Amino acid sequence: IIKKFIGEHENFLNTYFDVETTIKGTHTPYLICSIDDNNYKLEYNIMKNGENFIYYWLCGLKQNTRLIAHNASYDYKFIYKYLTNINNEILKGSNLIFVSANFYNKFTKTNIKIQIINSLNLIPMKLKLFSNAFQIPYDKEIINYNFYTDENIKKVFCPIDYFIKDFNNDEKNIFYKNITKWKIERIWNFIKL
């Protein structure tokens, strides 16, 4: 039945994406990033790209695209308003499984087909468990989600001590290794957000 909606003979580029939001009060998106099967990466955020950063990210999709996210039900809420001709929406309760739609790029005056698939329905486990389950390399990510408030995401640099204040010693060590490994810009005791 999924093949009927996905379209066996149409070419779609698989693109894995995630929307990050503040977590206190209203969940406000501040970042969207993706990587496709050709290893092409896109990242847009509210500070560099303004309030319509999700629209600009969608403009970066140049062909029919299958968007895949773990828990796409959540990410879809922030993309929905930019899509047209939404159809074939498959839900399990309030949980999105699949949807197809169009996206019109007003700059290039082109229309592309979009499919959104919720990978959590296909692989019902946390992303951090993928490494062991599928024997793929994984770097543990240490994030202080409480840090991402409306006020803090507007800052360009953050004092490291403030960011890691709730971490235990093991988490702090992993965090410092990741700063170096991921080449996060650092000035004295500040990191670039």
mmCIF file with all atom_site columns, C-alpha atoms in Angstrom:
data_model
loop_
_atom_site.group_PDB
_atom_site.id
_atom_site.type_symbol
_atom_site.label_atom_id
_atom_site.label_alt_id
_atom_site.label_comp_id
_atom_site.label_asym_id
_atom_site.label_entity_id
_atom_site.label_seq_id
_atom_site.pdbx_PDB_ins_code
_atom_site.Cartn_x
_atom_site.Cartn_y
_atom_site.Cartn_z
_atom_site.occupancy
_atom_site.B_iso_or_equiv
_atom_site.pdbx_formal_charge
_atom_site.auth_seq_id
_atom_site.auth_comp_id
_atom_site.auth_asym_id
_atom_site.auth_atom_id
_atom_site.pdbx_PDB_model_num
ATOM 1   C CA . ILE A 1 1   ? 0.000  0.000  0.000   1.00 0.00 ? 1   ILE A CA 1
ATOM 2   C CA . ILE A 1 2   ? 2.898  2.413  0.774   1.00 0.00 ? 2   ILE A CA 1
ATOM 3   C CA . LYS A 1 3   ? 4.295  1.837  -2.744  1.00 0.00 ? 3   LYS A CA 1
ATOM 4   C CA . LYS A 1 4   ? 0.980  3.093  -4.140  1.00 0.00 ? 4   LYS A CA 1
ATOM 5   C CA . PHE A 1 5   ? 1.464  6.422  -2.367  1.00 0.00 ? 5   PHE A CA 1
ATOM 6   C CA . ILE A 1 6   ? 5.255  6.692  -2.716  1.00 0.00 ? 6   ILE A CA 1
ATOM 7   C CA . GLY A 1 7   ? 5.140  6.036  -6.460  1.00 0.00 ? 7   GLY A CA 1
ATOM 8   C CA . GLU A 1 8   ? 7.341  3.193  -7.658  1.00 0.00 ? 8   GLU A CA 1
ATOM 9   C CA . HIS A 1 9   ? 8.414  4.879  -10.890 1.00 0.00 ? 9   HIS A CA 1
ATOM 10  C CA . GLU A 1 10  ? 9.028  8.444  -9.789  1.00 0.00 ? 10  GLU A CA 1
ATOM 11  C CA . ASN A 1 11  ? 12.494 9.700  -8.921  1.00 0.00 ? 11  ASN A CA 1
ATOM 12  C CA . PHE A 1 12  ? 12.751 11.197 -5.457  1.00 0.00 ? 12  PHE A CA 1
ATOM 13  C CA . LEU A 1 13  ? 15.969 12.135 -3.711  1.00 0.00 ? 13  LEU A CA 1
ATOM 14  C CA . ASN A 1 14  ? 16.061 10.815 -0.147  1.00 0.00 ? 14  ASN A CA 1
ATOM 15  C CA . THR A 1 15  ? 16.840 13.642 2.245   1.00 0.00 ? 15  THR A CA 1
ATOM 16  C CA . TYR A 1 16  ? 17.192 13.140 5.992   1.00 0.00 ? 16  TYR A CA 1
ATOM 17  C CA . PHE A 1 17  ? 16.223 16.211 8.005   1.00 0.00 ? 17  PHE A CA 1
ATOM 18  C CA . ASP A 1 18  ? 15.595 17.546 11.473  1.00 0.00 ? 18  ASP A CA 1
ATOM 19  C CA . VAL A 1 19  ? 14.012 20.682 12.927  1.00 0.00 ? 19  VAL A CA 1
ATOM 20  C CA . GLU A 1 20  ? 15.344 21.965 16.245  1.00 0.00 ? 20  GLU A CA 1
ATOM 21  C CA . THR A 1 21  ? 13.116 24.061 18.492  1.00 0.00 ? 21  THR A CA 1
ATOM 22  C CA . THR A 1 22  ? 13.146 25.804 21.826  1.00 0.00 ? 22  THR A CA 1
ATOM 23  C CA . ILE A 1 23  ? 11.585 23.564 24.444  1.00 0.00 ? 23  ILE A CA 1
ATOM 24  C CA . LYS A 1 24  ? 10.146 25.943 27.006  1.00 0.00 ? 24  LYS A CA 1
ATOM 25  C CA . GLY A 1 25  ? 6.654  27.295 26.422  1.00 0.00 ? 25  GLY A CA 1
ATOM 26  C CA . THR A 1 26  ? 5.831  27.450 22.727  1.00 0.00 ? 26  THR A CA 1
ATOM 27  C CA . HIS A 1 27  ? 8.177  25.282 20.692  1.00 0.00 ? 27  HIS A CA 1
ATOM 28  C CA . THR A 1 28  ? 9.765  27.817 18.339  1.00 0.00 ? 28  THR A CA 1
ATOM 29  C CA . PRO A 1 29  ? 11.890 26.426 15.493  1.00 0.00 ? 29  PRO A CA 1
ATOM 30  C CA . TYR A 1 30  ? 15.364 27.945 15.233  1.00 0.00 ? 30  TYR A CA 1
ATOM 31  C CA . LEU A 1 31  ? 17.268 25.455 13.020  1.00 0.00 ? 31  LEU A CA 1
ATOM 32  C CA . ILE A 1 32  ? 16.605 23.038 10.183  1.00 0.00 ? 32  ILE A CA 1
ATOM 33  C CA . CYS A 1 33  ? 19.300 20.896 8.660   1.00 0.00 ? 33  CYS A CA 1
ATOM 34  C CA . SER A 1 34  ? 19.465 18.028 6.209   1.00 0.00 ? 34  SER A CA 1
ATOM 35  C CA . ILE A 1 35  ? 21.720 15.689 4.284   1.00 0.00 ? 35  ILE A CA 1
ATOM 36  C CA . ASP A 1 36  ? 20.688 13.804 1.156   1.00 0.00 ? 36  ASP A CA 1
ATOM 37  C CA . ASP A 1 37  ? 21.828 10.549 -0.447  1.00 0.00 ? 37  ASP A CA 1
ATOM 38  C CA . ASN A 1 38  ? 24.413 12.536 -2.447  1.00 0.00 ? 38  ASN A CA 1
ATOM 39  C CA . ASN A 1 39  ? 25.875 13.861 0.834   1.00 0.00 ? 39  ASN A CA 1
ATOM 40  C CA . TYR A 1 40  ? 24.632 17.392 0.043   1.00 0.00 ? 40  TYR A CA 1
ATOM 41  C CA . LYS A 1 41  ? 24.044 19.275 3.299   1.00 0.00 ? 41  LYS A CA 1
ATOM 42  C CA . LEU A 1 42  ? 21.727 22.201 3.965   1.00 0.00 ? 42  LEU A CA 1
ATOM 43  C CA . GLU A 1 43  ? 21.461 24.175 7.179   1.00 0.00 ? 43  GLU A CA 1
ATOM 44  C CA . TYR A 1 44  ? 19.306 27.225 7.779   1.00 0.00 ? 44  TYR A CA 1
ATOM 45  C CA . ASN A 1 45  ? 18.650 28.999 11.043  1.00 0.00 ? 45  ASN A CA 1
ATOM 46  C CA . ILE A 1 46  ? 16.653 31.905 12.338  1.00 0.00 ? 46  ILE A CA 1
ATOM 47  C CA . MET A 1 47  ? 19.702 34.063 13.129  1.00 0.00 ? 47  MET A CA 1
ATOM 48  C CA . LYS A 1 48  ? 21.356 33.876 9.689   1.00 0.00 ? 48  LYS A CA 1
ATOM 49  C CA . ASN A 1 49  ? 18.291 33.459 7.493   1.00 0.00 ? 49  ASN A CA 1
ATOM 50  C CA . GLY A 1 50  ? 15.496 35.280 9.330   1.00 0.00 ? 50  GLY A CA 1
ATOM 51  C CA . GLU A 1 51  ? 11.976 34.253 10.289  1.00 0.00 ? 51  GLU A CA 1
ATOM 52  C CA . ASN A 1 52  ? 11.339 32.423 6.990   1.00 0.00 ? 52  ASN A CA 1
ATOM 53  C CA . PHE A 1 53  ? 14.397 30.189 7.298   1.00 0.00 ? 53  PHE A CA 1
ATOM 54  C CA . ILE A 1 54  ? 12.352 26.999 6.825   1.00 0.00 ? 54  ILE A CA 1
ATOM 55  C CA . TYR A 1 55  ? 10.979 28.361 3.534   1.00 0.00 ? 55  TYR A CA 1
ATOM 56  C CA . TYR A 1 56  ? 14.527 29.168 2.377   1.00 0.00 ? 56  TYR A CA 1
ATOM 57  C CA . TRP A 1 57  ? 15.631 25.653 3.331   1.00 0.00 ? 57  TRP A CA 1
ATOM 58  C CA . LEU A 1 58  ? 12.814 24.231 1.200   1.00 0.00 ? 58  LEU A CA 1
ATOM 59  C CA . CYS A 1 59  ? 14.014 26.473 -1.666  1.00 0.00 ? 59  CYS A CA 1
ATOM 60  C CA . GLY A 1 60  ? 17.349 24.647 -1.401  1.00 0.00 ? 60  GLY A CA 1
ATOM 61  C CA . LEU A 1 61  ? 15.655 21.409 -2.466  1.00 0.00 ? 61  LEU A CA 1
ATOM 62  C CA . LYS A 1 62  ? 16.188 21.321 -6.231  1.00 0.00 ? 62  LYS A CA 1
ATOM 63  C CA . GLN A 1 63  ? 14.264 18.202 -7.259  1.00 0.00 ? 63  GLN A CA 1
ATOM 64  C CA . ASN A 1 64  ? 11.470 15.902 -6.136  1.00 0.00 ? 64  ASN A CA 1
ATOM 65  C CA . THR A 1 65  ? 12.428 15.039 -2.583  1.00 0.00 ? 65  THR A CA 1
ATOM 66  C CA . ARG A 1 66  ? 11.524 12.362 -0.070  1.00 0.00 ? 66  ARG A CA 1
ATOM 67  C CA . LEU A 1 67  ? 12.022 13.952 3.360   1.00 0.00 ? 67  LEU A CA 1
ATOM 68  C CA . ILE A 1 68  ? 12.742 11.422 6.088   1.00 0.00 ? 68  ILE A CA 1
ATOM 69  C CA . ALA A 1 69  ? 12.806 12.293 9.779   1.00 0.00 ? 69  ALA A CA 1
ATOM 70  C CA . HIS A 1 70  ? 12.723 10.287 12.959  1.00 0.00 ? 70  HIS A CA 1
ATOM 71  C CA . ASN A 1 71  ? 9.441  11.442 14.505  1.00 0.00 ? 71  ASN A CA 1
ATOM 72  C CA . ALA A 1 72  ? 8.467  13.383 11.364  1.00 0.00 ? 72  ALA A CA 1
ATOM 73  C CA . SER A 1 73  ? 5.092  14.134 12.968  1.00 0.00 ? 73  SER A CA 1
ATOM 74  C CA . TYR A 1 74  ? 6.860  16.817 14.991  1.00 0.00 ? 74  TYR A CA 1
ATOM 75  C CA . ASP A 1 75  ? 9.016  18.257 12.166  1.00 0.00 ? 75  ASP A CA 1
ATOM 76  C CA . TYR A 1 76  ? 6.074  18.262 9.731   1.00 0.00 ? 76  TYR A CA 1
ATOM 77  C CA . LYS A 1 77  ? 4.230  20.824 11.908  1.00 0.00 ? 77  LYS A CA 1
ATOM 78  C CA . PHE A 1 78  ? 6.825  23.446 10.968  1.00 0.00 ? 78  PHE A CA 1
ATOM 79  C CA . ILE A 1 79  ? 6.972  22.642 7.236   1.00 0.00 ? 79  ILE A CA 1
ATOM 80  C CA . TYR A 1 80  ? 3.254  22.180 6.630   1.00 0.00 ? 80  TYR A CA 1
ATOM 81  C CA . LYS A 1 81  ? 2.408  25.849 6.021   1.00 0.00 ? 81  LYS A CA 1
ATOM 82  C CA . TYR A 1 82  ? 4.843  26.067 3.083   1.00 0.00 ? 82  TYR A CA 1
ATOM 83  C CA . LEU A 1 83  ? 3.386  23.083 1.212   1.00 0.00 ? 83  LEU A CA 1
ATOM 84  C CA . THR A 1 84  ? 0.555  22.924 -1.304  1.00 0.00 ? 84  THR A CA 1
ATOM 85  C CA . ASN A 1 85  ? -1.593 20.122 -2.705  1.00 0.00 ? 85  ASN A CA 1
ATOM 86  C CA . ILE A 1 86  ? -1.205 18.069 0.467   1.00 0.00 ? 86  ILE A CA 1
ATOM 87  C CA . ASN A 1 87  ? -2.632 14.594 -0.061  1.00 0.00 ? 87  ASN A CA 1
ATOM 88  C CA . ASN A 1 88  ? -2.203 10.913 0.727   1.00 0.00 ? 88  ASN A CA 1
ATOM 89  C CA . GLU A 1 89  ? -1.781 11.762 4.377   1.00 0.00 ? 89  GLU A CA 1
ATOM 90  C CA . ILE A 1 90  ? -1.491 8.509  6.316   1.00 0.00 ? 90  ILE A CA 1
ATOM 91  C CA . LEU A 1 91  ? -1.875 8.774  10.088  1.00 0.00 ? 91  LEU A CA 1
ATOM 92  C CA . LYS A 1 92  ? -1.865 6.277  12.930  1.00 0.00 ? 92  LYS A CA 1
ATOM 93  C CA . GLY A 1 93  ? -3.872 8.179  15.520  1.00 0.00 ? 93  GLY A CA 1
ATOM 94  C CA . SER A 1 94  ? -2.252 11.623 15.480  1.00 0.00 ? 94  SER A CA 1
ATOM 95  C CA . ASN A 1 95  ? 1.098  10.193 14.374  1.00 0.00 ? 95  ASN A CA 1
ATOM 96  C CA . LEU A 1 96  ? 2.129  10.965 10.777  1.00 0.00 ? 96  LEU A CA 1
ATOM 97  C CA . ILE A 1 97  ? 3.333  7.955  8.798   1.00 0.00 ? 97  ILE A CA 1
ATOM 98  C CA . PHE A 1 98  ? 3.436  9.440  5.277   1.00 0.00 ? 98  PHE A CA 1
ATOM 99  C CA . VAL A 1 99  ? 2.272  12.491 3.353   1.00 0.00 ? 99  VAL A CA 1
ATOM 100 C CA . SER A 1 100 ? 2.812  13.805 -0.168  1.00 0.00 ? 100 SER A CA 1
ATOM 101 C CA . ALA A 1 101 ? 2.602  17.435 -1.240  1.00 0.00 ? 101 ALA A CA 1
ATOM 102 C CA . ASN A 1 102 ? 4.090  20.075 -3.520  1.00 0.00 ? 102 ASN A CA 1
ATOM 103 C CA . PHE A 1 103 ? 6.401  22.956 -2.780  1.00 0.00 ? 103 PHE A CA 1
ATOM 104 C CA . TYR A 1 104 ? 6.413  26.068 -4.953  1.00 0.00 ? 104 TYR A CA 1
ATOM 105 C CA . ASN A 1 105 ? 9.657  28.066 -5.010  1.00 0.00 ? 105 ASN A CA 1
ATOM 106 C CA . LYS A 1 106 ? 8.648  31.678 -5.687  1.00 0.00 ? 106 LYS A CA 1
ATOM 107 C CA . PHE A 1 107 ? 12.243 32.647 -6.577  1.00 0.00 ? 107 PHE A CA 1
ATOM 108 C CA . THR A 1 108 ? 12.794 30.070 -9.322  1.00 0.00 ? 108 THR A CA 1
ATOM 109 C CA . LYS A 1 109 ? 9.079  29.726 -10.106 1.00 0.00 ? 109 LYS A CA 1
ATOM 110 C CA . THR A 1 110 ? 9.397  25.944 -9.943  1.00 0.00 ? 110 THR A CA 1
ATOM 111 C CA . ASN A 1 111 ? 7.265  23.330 -8.283  1.00 0.00 ? 111 ASN A CA 1
ATOM 112 C CA . ILE A 1 112 ? 8.674  20.135 -6.781  1.00 0.00 ? 112 ILE A CA 1
ATOM 113 C CA . LYS A 1 113 ? 6.989  17.105 -5.282  1.00 0.00 ? 113 LYS A CA 1
ATOM 114 C CA . ILE A 1 114 ? 7.642  16.402 -1.620  1.00 0.00 ? 114 ILE A CA 1
ATOM 115 C CA . GLN A 1 115 ? 7.070  13.190 0.300   1.00 0.00 ? 115 GLN A CA 1
ATOM 116 C CA . ILE A 1 116 ? 7.513  13.047 4.044   1.00 0.00 ? 116 ILE A CA 1
ATOM 117 C CA . ILE A 1 117 ? 8.130  9.724  5.757   1.00 0.00 ? 117 ILE A CA 1
ATOM 118 C CA . ASN A 1 118 ? 8.308  9.144  9.485   1.00 0.00 ? 118 ASN A CA 1
ATOM 119 C CA . SER A 1 119 ? 11.221 6.722  10.026  1.00 0.00 ? 119 SER A CA 1
ATOM 120 C CA . LEU A 1 120 ? 10.151 6.170  13.632  1.00 0.00 ? 120 LEU A CA 1
ATOM 121 C CA . ASN A 1 121 ? 7.266  4.079  12.271  1.00 0.00 ? 121 ASN A CA 1
ATOM 122 C CA . LEU A 1 122 ? 9.675  1.949  10.240  1.00 0.00 ? 122 LEU A CA 1
ATOM 123 C CA . ILE A 1 123 ? 12.348 1.648  12.952  1.00 0.00 ? 123 ILE A CA 1
ATOM 124 C CA . PRO A 1 124 ? 10.669 2.110  16.350  1.00 0.00 ? 124 PRO A CA 1
ATOM 125 C CA . MET A 1 125 ? 13.764 2.858  18.441  1.00 0.00 ? 125 MET A CA 1
ATOM 126 C CA . LYS A 1 126 ? 15.690 5.903  19.615  1.00 0.00 ? 126 LYS A CA 1
ATOM 127 C CA . LEU A 1 127 ? 18.310 7.254  17.202  1.00 0.00 ? 127 LEU A CA 1
ATOM 128 C CA . LYS A 1 128 ? 21.065 6.707  19.749  1.00 0.00 ? 128 LYS A CA 1
ATOM 129 C CA . LEU A 1 129 ? 20.376 2.942  19.577  1.00 0.00 ? 129 LEU A CA 1
ATOM 130 C CA . PHE A 1 130 ? 21.023 2.813  15.797  1.00 0.00 ? 130 PHE A CA 1
ATOM 131 C CA . SER A 1 131 ? 24.785 2.438  16.272  1.00 0.00 ? 131 SER A CA 1
ATOM 132 C CA . ASN A 1 132 ? 24.575 -0.928 18.016  1.00 0.00 ? 132 ASN A CA 1
ATOM 133 C CA . ALA A 1 133 ? 21.541 -2.173 16.107  1.00 0.00 ? 133 ALA A CA 1
ATOM 134 C CA . PHE A 1 134 ? 22.980 -1.468 12.651  1.00 0.00 ? 134 PHE A CA 1
ATOM 135 C CA . GLN A 1 135 ? 26.726 -1.542 13.392  1.00 0.00 ? 135 GLN A CA 1
ATOM 136 C CA . ILE A 1 136 ? 27.262 2.050  12.267  1.00 0.00 ? 136 ILE A CA 1
ATOM 137 C CA . PRO A 1 137 ? 29.673 4.565  13.806  1.00 0.00 ? 137 PRO A CA 1
ATOM 138 C CA . TYR A 1 138 ? 28.146 7.036  16.221  1.00 0.00 ? 138 TYR A CA 1
ATOM 139 C CA . ASP A 1 139 ? 29.557 9.953  18.181  1.00 0.00 ? 139 ASP A CA 1
ATOM 140 C CA . LYS A 1 140 ? 27.682 10.606 21.378  1.00 0.00 ? 140 LYS A CA 1
ATOM 141 C CA . GLU A 1 141 ? 26.182 14.074 21.267  1.00 0.00 ? 141 GLU A CA 1
ATOM 142 C CA . ILE A 1 142 ? 25.954 15.929 24.546  1.00 0.00 ? 142 ILE A CA 1
ATOM 143 C CA . ILE A 1 143 ? 23.407 18.724 24.437  1.00 0.00 ? 143 ILE A CA 1
ATOM 144 C CA . ASN A 1 144 ? 21.920 20.781 27.211  1.00 0.00 ? 144 ASN A CA 1
ATOM 145 C CA . TYR A 1 145 ? 18.411 21.065 25.772  1.00 0.00 ? 145 TYR A CA 1
ATOM 146 C CA . ASN A 1 146 ? 17.376 23.396 28.592  1.00 0.00 ? 146 ASN A CA 1
ATOM 147 C CA . PHE A 1 147 ? 19.885 25.897 27.200  1.00 0.00 ? 147 PHE A CA 1
ATOM 148 C CA . TYR A 1 148 ? 17.899 26.403 23.978  1.00 0.00 ? 148 TYR A CA 1
ATOM 149 C CA . THR A 1 149 ? 15.548 29.171 25.023  1.00 0.00 ? 149 THR A CA 1
ATOM 150 C CA . ASP A 1 150 ? 14.315 32.050 22.847  1.00 0.00 ? 150 ASP A CA 1
ATOM 151 C CA . GLU A 1 151 ? 16.824 34.344 24.576  1.00 0.00 ? 151 GLU A CA 1
ATOM 152 C CA . ASN A 1 152 ? 19.858 32.047 24.243  1.00 0.00 ? 152 ASN A CA 1
ATOM 153 C CA . ILE A 1 153 ? 19.447 31.139 20.570  1.00 0.00 ? 153 ILE A CA 1
ATOM 154 C CA . LYS A 1 154 ? 19.849 34.818 19.693  1.00 0.00 ? 154 LYS A CA 1
ATOM 155 C CA . LYS A 1 155 ? 23.377 34.820 21.119  1.00 0.00 ? 155 LYS A CA 1
ATOM 156 C CA . VAL A 1 156 ? 26.307 34.241 18.779  1.00 0.00 ? 156 VAL A CA 1
ATOM 157 C CA . PHE A 1 157 ? 28.694 32.953 21.464  1.00 0.00 ? 157 PHE A CA 1
ATOM 158 C CA . CYS A 1 158 ? 27.967 31.209 24.750  1.00 0.00 ? 158 CYS A CA 1
ATOM 159 C CA . PRO A 1 159 ? 30.217 30.764 27.794  1.00 0.00 ? 159 PRO A CA 1
ATOM 160 C CA . ILE A 1 160 ? 31.118 27.070 27.916  1.00 0.00 ? 160 ILE A CA 1
ATOM 161 C CA . ASP A 1 161 ? 30.698 26.988 31.697  1.00 0.00 ? 161 ASP A CA 1
ATOM 162 C CA . TYR A 1 162 ? 27.114 28.190 31.344  1.00 0.00 ? 162 TYR A CA 1
ATOM 163 C CA . PHE A 1 163 ? 26.318 25.602 28.657  1.00 0.00 ? 163 PHE A CA 1
ATOM 164 C CA . ILE A 1 164 ? 27.737 22.625 30.597  1.00 0.00 ? 164 ILE A CA 1
ATOM 165 C CA . LYS A 1 165 ? 26.750 23.631 34.137  1.00 0.00 ? 165 LYS A CA 1
ATOM 166 C CA . ASP A 1 166 ? 24.300 20.687 34.489  1.00 0.00 ? 166 ASP A CA 1
ATOM 167 C CA . PHE A 1 167 ? 26.653 18.051 32.986  1.00 0.00 ? 167 PHE A CA 1
ATOM 168 C CA . ASN A 1 168 ? 28.381 15.352 35.000  1.00 0.00 ? 168 ASN A CA 1
ATOM 169 C CA . ASN A 1 169 ? 32.154 14.835 34.529  1.00 0.00 ? 169 ASN A CA 1
ATOM 170 C CA . ASP A 1 170 ? 31.767 12.151 31.824  1.00 0.00 ? 170 ASP A CA 1
ATOM 171 C CA . GLU A 1 171 ? 29.409 14.381 29.851  1.00 0.00 ? 171 GLU A CA 1
ATOM 172 C CA . LYS A 1 172 ? 31.805 17.317 30.180  1.00 0.00 ? 172 LYS A CA 1
ATOM 173 C CA . ASN A 1 173 ? 34.689 15.212 28.833  1.00 0.00 ? 173 ASN A CA 1
ATOM 174 C CA . ILE A 1 174 ? 32.630 14.065 25.841  1.00 0.00 ? 174 ILE A CA 1
ATOM 175 C CA . PHE A 1 175 ? 31.501 17.636 25.220  1.00 0.00 ? 175 PHE A CA 1
ATOM 176 C CA . TYR A 1 176 ? 35.094 18.969 25.154  1.00 0.00 ? 176 TYR A CA 1
ATOM 177 C CA . LYS A 1 177 ? 36.186 16.155 22.799  1.00 0.00 ? 177 LYS A CA 1
ATOM 178 C CA . ASN A 1 178 ? 33.263 16.944 20.482  1.00 0.00 ? 178 ASN A CA 1
ATOM 179 C CA . ILE A 1 179 ? 34.148 20.659 20.360  1.00 0.00 ? 179 ILE A CA 1
ATOM 180 C CA . THR A 1 180 ? 37.529 19.698 18.915  1.00 0.00 ? 180 THR A CA 1
ATOM 181 C CA . LYS A 1 181 ? 36.324 16.804 16.745  1.00 0.00 ? 181 LYS A CA 1
ATOM 182 C CA . TRP A 1 182 ? 33.463 18.782 15.195  1.00 0.00 ? 182 TRP A CA 1
ATOM 183 C CA . LYS A 1 183 ? 35.613 21.915 14.809  1.00 0.00 ? 183 LYS A CA 1
ATOM 184 C CA . ILE A 1 184 ? 33.185 24.111 16.693  1.00 0.00 ? 184 ILE A CA 1
ATOM 185 C CA . GLU A 1 185 ? 34.472 27.676 16.745  1.00 0.00 ? 185 GLU A CA 1
ATOM 186 C CA . ARG A 1 186 ? 35.867 28.541 20.149  1.00 0.00 ? 186 ARG A CA 1
ATOM 187 C CA . ILE A 1 187 ? 37.184 31.841 21.480  1.00 0.00 ? 187 ILE A CA 1
ATOM 188 C CA . TRP A 1 188 ? 38.720 31.546 24.955  1.00 0.00 ? 188 TRP A CA 1
ATOM 189 C CA . ASN A 1 189 ? 35.984 29.996 27.076  1.00 0.00 ? 189 ASN A CA 1
ATOM 190 C CA . PHE A 1 190 ? 33.150 30.674 24.593  1.00 0.00 ? 190 PHE A CA 1
ATOM 191 C CA . ILE A 1 191 ? 31.703 28.483 21.826  1.00 0.00 ? 191 ILE A CA 1
ATOM 192 C CA . LYS A 1 192 ? 29.908 29.667 18.730  1.00 0.00 ? 192 LYS A CA 1
ATOM 193 C CA . LEU A 1 193 ? 26.277 28.633 18.595  1.00 0.00 ? 193 LEU A CA 1
#
